[in-house]
Short mmCIF file of C-alpha atoms and ligand atoms in Angstrom, two decimals:
data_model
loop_
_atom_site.label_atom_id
_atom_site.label_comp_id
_atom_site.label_asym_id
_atom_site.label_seq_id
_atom_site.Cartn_x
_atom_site.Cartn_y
_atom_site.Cartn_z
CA UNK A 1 10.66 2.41 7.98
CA UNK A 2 13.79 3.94 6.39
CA UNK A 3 13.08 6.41 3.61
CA UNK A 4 14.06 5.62 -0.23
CA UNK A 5 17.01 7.79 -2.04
CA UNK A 6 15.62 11.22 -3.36
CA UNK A 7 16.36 11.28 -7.49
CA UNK A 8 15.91 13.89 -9.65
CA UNK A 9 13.23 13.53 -12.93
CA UNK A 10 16.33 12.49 -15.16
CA UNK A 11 17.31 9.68 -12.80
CA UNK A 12 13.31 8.79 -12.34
CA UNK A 13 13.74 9.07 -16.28
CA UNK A 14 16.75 6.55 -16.27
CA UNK A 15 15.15 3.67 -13.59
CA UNK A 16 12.00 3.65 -16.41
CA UNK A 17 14.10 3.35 -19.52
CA UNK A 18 16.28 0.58 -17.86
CA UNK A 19 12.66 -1.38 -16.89
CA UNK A 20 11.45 -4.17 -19.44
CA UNK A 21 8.62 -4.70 -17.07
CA UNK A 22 6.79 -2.31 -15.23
CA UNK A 23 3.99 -2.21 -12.90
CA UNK A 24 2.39 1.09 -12.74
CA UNK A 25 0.05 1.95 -9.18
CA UNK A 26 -1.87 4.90 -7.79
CA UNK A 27 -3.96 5.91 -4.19
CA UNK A 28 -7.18 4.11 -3.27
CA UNK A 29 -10.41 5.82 -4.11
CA UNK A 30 -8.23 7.09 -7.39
CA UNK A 31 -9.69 10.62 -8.53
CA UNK A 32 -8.62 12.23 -12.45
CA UNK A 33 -5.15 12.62 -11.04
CA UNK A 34 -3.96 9.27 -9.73
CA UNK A 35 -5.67 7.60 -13.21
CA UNK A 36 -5.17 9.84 -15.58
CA UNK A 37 -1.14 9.92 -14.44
CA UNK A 38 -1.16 5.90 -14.63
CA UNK A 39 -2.96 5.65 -17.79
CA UNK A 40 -0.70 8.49 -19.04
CA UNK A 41 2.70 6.55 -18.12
CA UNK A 42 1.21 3.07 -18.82
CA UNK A 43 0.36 4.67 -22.65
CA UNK A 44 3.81 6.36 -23.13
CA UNK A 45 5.75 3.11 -21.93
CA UNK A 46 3.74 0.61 -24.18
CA UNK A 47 4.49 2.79 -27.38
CA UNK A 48 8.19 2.81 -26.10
CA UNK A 49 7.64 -0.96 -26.52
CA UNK A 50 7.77 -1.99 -22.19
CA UNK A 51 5.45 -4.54 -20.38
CA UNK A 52 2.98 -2.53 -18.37
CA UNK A 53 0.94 -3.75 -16.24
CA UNK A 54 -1.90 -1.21 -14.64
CA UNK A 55 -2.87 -1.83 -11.13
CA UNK A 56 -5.60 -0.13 -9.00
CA UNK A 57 -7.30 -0.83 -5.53
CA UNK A 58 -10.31 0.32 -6.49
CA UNK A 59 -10.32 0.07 -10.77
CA UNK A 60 -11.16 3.35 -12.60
CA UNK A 61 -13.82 5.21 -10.97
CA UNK A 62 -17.04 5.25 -13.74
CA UNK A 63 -16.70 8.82 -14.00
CA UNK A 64 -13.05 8.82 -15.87
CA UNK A 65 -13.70 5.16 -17.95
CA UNK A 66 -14.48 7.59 -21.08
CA UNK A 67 -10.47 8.39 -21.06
CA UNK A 68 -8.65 5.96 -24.03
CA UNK A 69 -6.46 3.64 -21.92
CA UNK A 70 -8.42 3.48 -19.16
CA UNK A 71 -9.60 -0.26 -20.43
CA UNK A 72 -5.89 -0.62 -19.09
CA UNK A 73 -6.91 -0.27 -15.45
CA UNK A 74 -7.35 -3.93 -13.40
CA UNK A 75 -8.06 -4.32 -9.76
CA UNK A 76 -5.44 -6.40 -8.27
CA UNK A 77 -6.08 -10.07 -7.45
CA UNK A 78 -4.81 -12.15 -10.92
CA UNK A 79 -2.04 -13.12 -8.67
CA UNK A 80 1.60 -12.01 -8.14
CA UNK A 81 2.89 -9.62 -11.09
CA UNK A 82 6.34 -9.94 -12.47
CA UNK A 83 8.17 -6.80 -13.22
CA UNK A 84 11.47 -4.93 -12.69
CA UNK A 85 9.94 -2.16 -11.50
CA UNK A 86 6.91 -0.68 -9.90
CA UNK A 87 6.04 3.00 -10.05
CA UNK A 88 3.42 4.86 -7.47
CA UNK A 89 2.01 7.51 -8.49
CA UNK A 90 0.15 10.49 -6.72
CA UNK A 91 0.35 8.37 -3.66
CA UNK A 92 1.70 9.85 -0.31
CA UNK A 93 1.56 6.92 1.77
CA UNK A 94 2.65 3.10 0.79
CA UNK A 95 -0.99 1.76 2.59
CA UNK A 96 -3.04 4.23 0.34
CA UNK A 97 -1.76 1.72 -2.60
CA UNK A 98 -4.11 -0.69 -1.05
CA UNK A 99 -3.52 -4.01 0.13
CA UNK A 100 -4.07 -6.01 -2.87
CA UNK A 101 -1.67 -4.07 -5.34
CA UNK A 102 0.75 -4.20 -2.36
CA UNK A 103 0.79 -8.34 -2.22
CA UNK A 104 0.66 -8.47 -5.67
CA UNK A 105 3.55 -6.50 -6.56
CA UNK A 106 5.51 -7.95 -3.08
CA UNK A 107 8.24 -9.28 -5.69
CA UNK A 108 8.81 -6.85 -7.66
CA UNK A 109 12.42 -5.38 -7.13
CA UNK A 110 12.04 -1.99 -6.90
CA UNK A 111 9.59 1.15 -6.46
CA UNK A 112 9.80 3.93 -8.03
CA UNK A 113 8.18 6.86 -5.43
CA UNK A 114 7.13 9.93 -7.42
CA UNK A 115 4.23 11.96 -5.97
CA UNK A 116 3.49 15.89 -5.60
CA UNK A 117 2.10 15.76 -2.07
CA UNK A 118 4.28 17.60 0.75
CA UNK A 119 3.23 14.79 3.51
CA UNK A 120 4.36 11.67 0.80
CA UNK A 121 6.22 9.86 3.08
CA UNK A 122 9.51 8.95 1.09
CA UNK A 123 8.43 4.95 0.59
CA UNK A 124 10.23 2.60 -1.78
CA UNK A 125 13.30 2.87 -2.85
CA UNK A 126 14.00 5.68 -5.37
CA UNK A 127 11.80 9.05 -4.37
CA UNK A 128 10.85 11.42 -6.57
CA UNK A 129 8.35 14.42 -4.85
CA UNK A 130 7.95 17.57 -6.20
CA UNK A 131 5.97 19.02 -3.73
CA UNK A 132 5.60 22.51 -6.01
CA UNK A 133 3.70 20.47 -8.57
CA UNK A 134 0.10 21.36 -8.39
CA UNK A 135 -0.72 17.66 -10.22
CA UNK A 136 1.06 14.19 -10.42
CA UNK A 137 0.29 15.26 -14.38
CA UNK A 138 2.51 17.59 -14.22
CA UNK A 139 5.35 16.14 -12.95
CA UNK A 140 4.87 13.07 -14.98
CA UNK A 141 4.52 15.74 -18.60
CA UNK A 142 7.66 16.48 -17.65
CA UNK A 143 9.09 12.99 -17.39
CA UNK A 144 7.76 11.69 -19.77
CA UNK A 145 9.55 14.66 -22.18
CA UNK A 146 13.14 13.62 -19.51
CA UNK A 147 12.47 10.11 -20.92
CA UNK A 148 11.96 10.77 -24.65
CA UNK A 149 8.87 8.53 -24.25
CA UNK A 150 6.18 8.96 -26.74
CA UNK A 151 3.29 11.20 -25.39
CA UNK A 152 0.98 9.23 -27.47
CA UNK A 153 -2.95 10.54 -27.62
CA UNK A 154 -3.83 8.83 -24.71
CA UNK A 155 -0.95 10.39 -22.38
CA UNK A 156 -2.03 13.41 -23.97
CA UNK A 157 -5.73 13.50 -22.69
CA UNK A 158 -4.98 11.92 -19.81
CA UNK A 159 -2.02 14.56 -18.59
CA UNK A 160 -4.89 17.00 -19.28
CA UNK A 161 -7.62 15.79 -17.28
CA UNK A 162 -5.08 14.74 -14.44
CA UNK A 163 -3.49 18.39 -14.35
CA UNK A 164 -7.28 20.29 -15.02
CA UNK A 165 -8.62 18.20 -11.95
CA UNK A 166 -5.97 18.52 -9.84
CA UNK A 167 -6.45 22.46 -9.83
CA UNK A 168 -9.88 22.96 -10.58
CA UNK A 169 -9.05 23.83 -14.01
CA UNK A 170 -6.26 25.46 -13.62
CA UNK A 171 -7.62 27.95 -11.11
CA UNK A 172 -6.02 26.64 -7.47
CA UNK A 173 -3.54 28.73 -6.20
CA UNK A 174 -0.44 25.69 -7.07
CA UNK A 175 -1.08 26.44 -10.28
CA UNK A 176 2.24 27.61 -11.91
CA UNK A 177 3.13 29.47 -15.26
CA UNK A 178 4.70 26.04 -16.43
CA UNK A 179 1.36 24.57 -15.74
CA UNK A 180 -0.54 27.02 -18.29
CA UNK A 181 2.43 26.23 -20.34
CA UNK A 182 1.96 22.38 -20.24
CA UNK A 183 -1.63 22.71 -21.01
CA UNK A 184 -0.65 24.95 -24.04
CA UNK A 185 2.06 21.95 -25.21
CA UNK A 186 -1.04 19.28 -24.48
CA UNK A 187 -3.55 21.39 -26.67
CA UNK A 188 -1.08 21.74 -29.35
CA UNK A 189 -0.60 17.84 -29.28
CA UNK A 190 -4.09 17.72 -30.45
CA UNK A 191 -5.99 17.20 -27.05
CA UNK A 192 -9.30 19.00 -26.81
CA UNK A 193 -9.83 21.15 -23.96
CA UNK A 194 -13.66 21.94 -24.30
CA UNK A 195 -14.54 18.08 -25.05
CA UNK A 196 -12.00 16.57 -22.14
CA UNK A 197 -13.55 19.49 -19.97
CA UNK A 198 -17.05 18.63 -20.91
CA UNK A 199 -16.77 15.22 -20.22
CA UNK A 200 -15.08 15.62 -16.86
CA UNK A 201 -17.50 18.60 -15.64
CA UNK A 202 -20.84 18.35 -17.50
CA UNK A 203 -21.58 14.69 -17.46
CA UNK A 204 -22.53 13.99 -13.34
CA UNK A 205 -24.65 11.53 -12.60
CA UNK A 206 -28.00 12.67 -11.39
CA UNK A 207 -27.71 11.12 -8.08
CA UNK A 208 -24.58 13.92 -7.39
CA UNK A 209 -27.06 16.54 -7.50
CA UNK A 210 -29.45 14.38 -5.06
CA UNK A 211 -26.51 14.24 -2.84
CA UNK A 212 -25.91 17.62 -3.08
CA UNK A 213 -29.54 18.61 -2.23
CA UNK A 214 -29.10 16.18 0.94
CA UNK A 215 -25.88 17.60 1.84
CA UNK A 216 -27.21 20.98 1.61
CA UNK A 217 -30.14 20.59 4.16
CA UNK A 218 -27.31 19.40 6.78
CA UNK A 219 -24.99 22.34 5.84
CA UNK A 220 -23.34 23.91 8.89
CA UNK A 221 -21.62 27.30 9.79
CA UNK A 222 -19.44 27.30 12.60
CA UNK A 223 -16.34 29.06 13.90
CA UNK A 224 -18.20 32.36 13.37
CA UNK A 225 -18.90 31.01 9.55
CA UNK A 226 -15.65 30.32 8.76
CA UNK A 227 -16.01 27.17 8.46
CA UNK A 228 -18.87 25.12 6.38
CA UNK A 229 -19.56 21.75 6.80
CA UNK A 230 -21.51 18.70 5.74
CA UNK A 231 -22.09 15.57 6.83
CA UNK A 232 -22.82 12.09 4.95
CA UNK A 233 -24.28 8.67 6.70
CA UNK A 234 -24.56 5.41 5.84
CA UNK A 235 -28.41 5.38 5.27
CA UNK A 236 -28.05 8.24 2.94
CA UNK A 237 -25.44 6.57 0.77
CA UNK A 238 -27.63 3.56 0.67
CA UNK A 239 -30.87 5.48 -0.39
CA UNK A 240 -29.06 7.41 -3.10
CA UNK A 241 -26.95 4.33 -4.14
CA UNK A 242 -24.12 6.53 -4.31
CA UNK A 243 -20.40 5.69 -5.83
CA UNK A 244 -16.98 6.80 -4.24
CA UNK A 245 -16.27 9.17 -7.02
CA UNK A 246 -20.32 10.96 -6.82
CA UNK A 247 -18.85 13.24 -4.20
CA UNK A 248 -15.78 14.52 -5.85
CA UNK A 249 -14.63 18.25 -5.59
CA UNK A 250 -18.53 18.96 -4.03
CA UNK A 251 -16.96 20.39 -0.98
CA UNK A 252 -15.21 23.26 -3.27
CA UNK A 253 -18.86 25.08 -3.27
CA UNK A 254 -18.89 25.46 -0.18
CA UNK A 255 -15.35 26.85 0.40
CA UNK A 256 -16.73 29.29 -2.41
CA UNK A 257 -18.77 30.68 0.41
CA UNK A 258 -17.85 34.26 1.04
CA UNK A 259 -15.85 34.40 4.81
CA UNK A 260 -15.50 30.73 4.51
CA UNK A 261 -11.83 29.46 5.32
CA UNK A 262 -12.08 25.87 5.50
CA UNK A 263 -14.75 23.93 4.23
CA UNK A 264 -15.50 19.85 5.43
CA UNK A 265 -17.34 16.91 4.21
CA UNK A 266 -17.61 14.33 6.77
CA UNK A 267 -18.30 10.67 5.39
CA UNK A 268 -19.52 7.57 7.19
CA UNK A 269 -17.99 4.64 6.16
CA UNK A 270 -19.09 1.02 6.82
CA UNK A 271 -17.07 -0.21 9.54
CA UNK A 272 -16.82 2.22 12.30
CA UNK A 273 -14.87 5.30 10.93
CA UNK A 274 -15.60 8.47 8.89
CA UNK A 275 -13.05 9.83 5.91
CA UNK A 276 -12.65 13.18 6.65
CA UNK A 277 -12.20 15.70 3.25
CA UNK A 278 -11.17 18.99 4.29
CA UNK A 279 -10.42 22.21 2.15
CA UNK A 280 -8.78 25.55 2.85
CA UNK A 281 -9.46 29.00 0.98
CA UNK A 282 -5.44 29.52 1.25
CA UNK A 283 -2.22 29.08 3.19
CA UNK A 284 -2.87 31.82 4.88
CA UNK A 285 -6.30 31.00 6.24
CA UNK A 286 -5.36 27.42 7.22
CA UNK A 287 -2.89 24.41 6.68
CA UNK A 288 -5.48 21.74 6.63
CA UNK A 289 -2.46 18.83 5.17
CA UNK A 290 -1.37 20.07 9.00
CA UNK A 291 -4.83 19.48 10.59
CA UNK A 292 -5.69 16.34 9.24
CA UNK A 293 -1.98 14.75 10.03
CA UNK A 294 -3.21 15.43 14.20
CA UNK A 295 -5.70 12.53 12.82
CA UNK A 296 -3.17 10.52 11.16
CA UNK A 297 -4.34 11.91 7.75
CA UNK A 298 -2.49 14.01 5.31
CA UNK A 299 -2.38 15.64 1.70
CA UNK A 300 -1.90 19.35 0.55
CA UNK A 301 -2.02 22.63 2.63
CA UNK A 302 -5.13 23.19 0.68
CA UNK A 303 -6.83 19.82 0.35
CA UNK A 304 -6.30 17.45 2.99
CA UNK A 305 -7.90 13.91 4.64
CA UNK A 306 -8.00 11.41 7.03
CA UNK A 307 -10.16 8.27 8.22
CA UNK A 308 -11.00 8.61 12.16
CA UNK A 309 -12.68 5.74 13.66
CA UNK A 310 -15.88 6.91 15.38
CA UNK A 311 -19.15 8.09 14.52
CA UNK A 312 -20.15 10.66 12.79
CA UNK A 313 -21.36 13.23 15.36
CA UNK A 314 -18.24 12.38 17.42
CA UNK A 315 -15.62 12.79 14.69
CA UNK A 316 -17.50 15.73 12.98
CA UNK A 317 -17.64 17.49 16.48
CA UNK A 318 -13.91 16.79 17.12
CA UNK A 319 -12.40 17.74 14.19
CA UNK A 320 -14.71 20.80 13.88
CA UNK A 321 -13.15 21.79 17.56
CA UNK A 322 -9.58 21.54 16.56
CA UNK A 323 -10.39 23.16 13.55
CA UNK A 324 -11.86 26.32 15.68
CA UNK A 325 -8.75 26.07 17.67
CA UNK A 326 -6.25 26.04 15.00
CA UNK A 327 -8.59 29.37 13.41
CA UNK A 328 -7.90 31.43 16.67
P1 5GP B 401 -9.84 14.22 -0.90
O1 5GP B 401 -10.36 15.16 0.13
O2 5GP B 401 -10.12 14.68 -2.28
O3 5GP B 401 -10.22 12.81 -0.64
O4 5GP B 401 -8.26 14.25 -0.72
C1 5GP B 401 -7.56 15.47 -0.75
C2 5GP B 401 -6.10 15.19 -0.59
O5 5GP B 401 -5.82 14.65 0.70
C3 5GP B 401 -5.57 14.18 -1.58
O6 5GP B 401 -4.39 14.71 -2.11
C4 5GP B 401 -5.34 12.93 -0.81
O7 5GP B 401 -4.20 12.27 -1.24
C5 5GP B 401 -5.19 13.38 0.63
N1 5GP B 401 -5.89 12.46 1.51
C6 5GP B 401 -7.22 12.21 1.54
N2 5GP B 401 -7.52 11.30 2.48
C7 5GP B 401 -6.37 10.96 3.07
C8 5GP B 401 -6.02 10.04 4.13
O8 5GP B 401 -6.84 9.35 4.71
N3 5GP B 401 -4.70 9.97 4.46
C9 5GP B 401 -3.76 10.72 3.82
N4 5GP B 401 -2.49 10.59 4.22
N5 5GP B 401 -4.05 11.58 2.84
C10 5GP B 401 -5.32 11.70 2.45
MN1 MN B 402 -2.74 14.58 -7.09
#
């Protein structure tokens, strides 16, 4: 597949204002980035007076329906969408749109690429990555300012909670003075950092803290404990009823783990394969984005994934071996 034409934020900027129409998409399995960056550019071109229509595999998760705009969300399926243009956001590869928004946006003219992950594979036809971006958010802050768009209240708290997610609160090592700075402009917009904060970290569901007391009786050491690992099946996630999004950001505890480089959650899925959701302490320790492409995943050097077909005791045992070879 031949790769779109790299353009800077101000031509990114240019391809939005000269859209009546636009269709605005993020990843499968959507976490507080990949929604609260299409809610965020959804809001900001509505106010500018645009057609926007919000498209997502999976919906918004429950966890981030409190955000204003997220009502805007559908799951594809009300047929073909007309626009001028469709934008991707947060979204490395074309397939991780999902296979509904993809038919339903085959007609649209052209996509608008812009993403913050090193691996994003340079789909559609204009590309903007900014692979020094710690958040979609934060590239999309900035684009919105490029466009003169309004950053109307809902942008606002939704550029927060996209940025604050995407690096644990501003703590991962992306994190850049411009992000501080961002979160500065958003707070003196108006958005509130303890409430948005509260609601995204202080509101989990019970059954995430039954999961995590399942998860932690199957905790693993290995590699000489530098790396810790859990693993999820099927009959679990039945018993606990458990949603995508319950699992979010769990696996961070254990990379908290003193001597732990890389930490792992493996997941049984329904149909044969495990999603694999790996985390590094830093760049120095381990590249997982470089692990988990070997399994035709990808992501950040820091947080990575894939989906291997197999079970779990296979995968888990084969990804934990290349992990231990890639350590030493
Ligand atoms: P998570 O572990 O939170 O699901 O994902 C961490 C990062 O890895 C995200 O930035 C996500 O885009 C990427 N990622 C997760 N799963 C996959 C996958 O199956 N394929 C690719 N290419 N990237 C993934
Ligand atoms: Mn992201």
């Amino acid at each position: 597949m031949s790769e779109g034409r790299p353009v800077s934020l101000a031509e990114a900027a240019e391809a939005l204002l000269a859209a009546g129409r636009v269709v605005v998409l993020g990843h499968v399995r959507p976490d507080g980035d990949a929604i609260g960056s299409q809610i965020a550019l959804a809001s900001s071109l509505l106010a500018a007076g645009k057609q926007v229509v919000v498209l997502n595999e999976d919906g918004c998760p429950a966890s981030l329906r409190f955000l204003a705009g997220a009502e805007m969300v559908e799951r594809p399926g009300g047929g073909e969408v007309e626009a001028d243009l469709c934008v991707a956001l947060d979204t490395a590869n074309r397939s991780r749109l999902g296979e509904g928004c993809l038919a339903s946006t085959a007609a649209v003219p052209m996509l608008l690429n812009i993403d913050h992950h090193i691996s994003n594979e340079r789909y559609g036809d204009l590309v903007h990555v900014d692979a020094g971006a710690p958040a979609t958010g934060q590239i999309l802050f900035e684009l919105i300012s490029e466009a003169g768009l309004p950053l109307t209240p809902e942008a606002r708290d939704s550029l927060f909670v996209a940025i604050s997610t995407d690096t644990g609160g501003f703590r991962y090592p992306a994190t850049t003075a411009r992000t501080f700075e961002i979160g500065a402009e958003l707070l003196r917009a108006g958005a509130d950092a303890g409430a948005l904060s509260s609601m995204v970290y202080e509101r989990y569901p019970f059954r995430r803290i039954e999961l995590l007391r399942e998860l932690l009786g199957v905790l693993r050491l290995t590699s000489g404990g530098r790396v810790a690992s859990w693993a999820l099946d099927l009959a679990t996630k039945d018993a606990l009823s458990l949603q995508p999004d319950d699992s979010e950001n769990l696996t961070d505890l254990i990379r908290a783990i003193e001597g732990v480089d890389v930490a792992v959650f493996f997941e049984e899925l329904r149909g044969g394969t495990v999603r694999v959701s790996m985390r590094s302490k830093s760049a120095a320790a381990a590249d997982v984005c470089e692990i988990c492409k070997t399994f035709g995943g990808g992501g950040h050097a820091l947080a990575a994934g894939a989906r291997i077909e197999g079970g779990l005791g296979e995968v888990s045992g084969r990804v934990l071996d290349r992990i231990d070879q890639t350590l030493s």
